[in-house]
Amino acid sequence: KSSKGSITQNIELPEYVSAPIKADDTVGCVYVNSGDTQLGVINLKAKCDVPKLSFGYTLKMLLVALFTM
């Protein structure tokens, strides 16, 4: 929570987010207030897809990393 003058912002994020996550999924919010008046809500969106981790996917990423060094 931070403030500048009488405008405050309160960021609400979950402790964790479970994959898979698709680009543009809402993962949190920013509440903008002036005193007791809510001025707006800004949804925090995922920028890109985040796949669910599996053994196969993890092995693939490890091999790509090893052979692109």
Coordinates of C-alpha atoms in Angstrom, one line a residue:
K1 CA 0.0 0.0 0.0
S2 CA 1.4 3.4 -0.9
S3 CA 0.0 6.9 -1.0
K4 CA 0.7 10.3 -2.6
G5 CA -1.4 13.1 -1.3
S6 CA -4.8 11.6 -0.7
I7 CA -4.7 9.0 -3.4
T8 CA -3.8 5.5 -2.3
Q9 CA -3.3 2.2 -4.1
N10 CA -3.7 -1.2 -2.6
I11 CA -2.3 -4.2 -4.5
E12 CA -4.1 -7.5 -4.0
L13 CA -2.2 -10.6 -5.2
P14 CA -2.9 -14.2 -4.3
E15 CA -0.2 -16.1 -2.4
Y16 CA 0.3 -18.3 -5.4
V17 CA -1.3 -19.0 -8.8
S18 CA -1.7 -22.5 -10.2
A19 CA -0.6 -23.2 -13.7
P20 CA -1.7 -23.4 -16.5
I21 CA -2.2 -19.7 -16.9
K22 CA -3.3 -18.2 -20.2
A23 CA -2.2 -14.8 -21.5
D24 CA -4.7 -12.1 -20.3
D25 CA -5.9 -14.1 -17.3
T26 CA -6.5 -11.9 -14.3
V27 CA -4.0 -12.7 -11.6
G28 CA -4.5 -9.8 -9.2
C29 CA -5.9 -6.3 -8.7
V30 CA -4.9 -2.7 -7.8
Y31 CA -7.5 -0.7 -6.0
V32 CA -7.2 3.1 -6.3
N33 CA -8.8 5.1 -3.6
S34 CA -9.2 8.7 -2.4
G35 CA -10.0 8.6 1.2
D36 CA -13.1 6.2 1.5
T37 CA -14.0 6.6 -2.2
Q38 CA -12.9 4.0 -4.6
L39 CA -11.7 5.7 -7.8
G40 CA -11.0 2.5 -9.8
V41 CA -9.9 -1.0 -10.0
I42 CA -7.1 -2.1 -12.3
N43 CA -6.9 -5.8 -13.1
L44 CA -3.4 -7.3 -13.3
K45 CA -3.2 -9.6 -16.3
A46 CA -0.8 -12.4 -17.2
K47 CA 1.5 -11.2 -20.1
C48 CA 1.9 -14.7 -21.6
D49 CA 0.9 -18.3 -21.2
V50 CA 2.4 -20.3 -18.4
P51 CA 2.1 -24.0 -19.0
K52 CA 1.5 -26.6 -16.3
L53 CA 4.8 -28.3 -15.6
S54 CA 5.1 -31.9 -16.5
F55 CA 8.1 -34.3 -16.6
G56 CA 8.0 -34.2 -20.4
Y57 CA 7.9 -30.4 -20.7
T58 CA 10.7 -30.1 -18.1
L59 CA 12.9 -32.6 -19.9
K60 CA 12.3 -30.7 -23.2
M61 CA 13.3 -27.4 -21.7
L62 CA 16.4 -28.9 -20.1
L63 CA 17.5 -30.4 -23.4
V64 CA 16.8 -27.1 -25.3
A65 CA 18.9 -25.3 -22.7
L66 CA 21.8 -27.8 -22.9
F67 CA 22.0 -27.8 -26.7
T68 CA 21.7 -24.0 -27.2
M69 CA 24.6 -23.1 -24.9

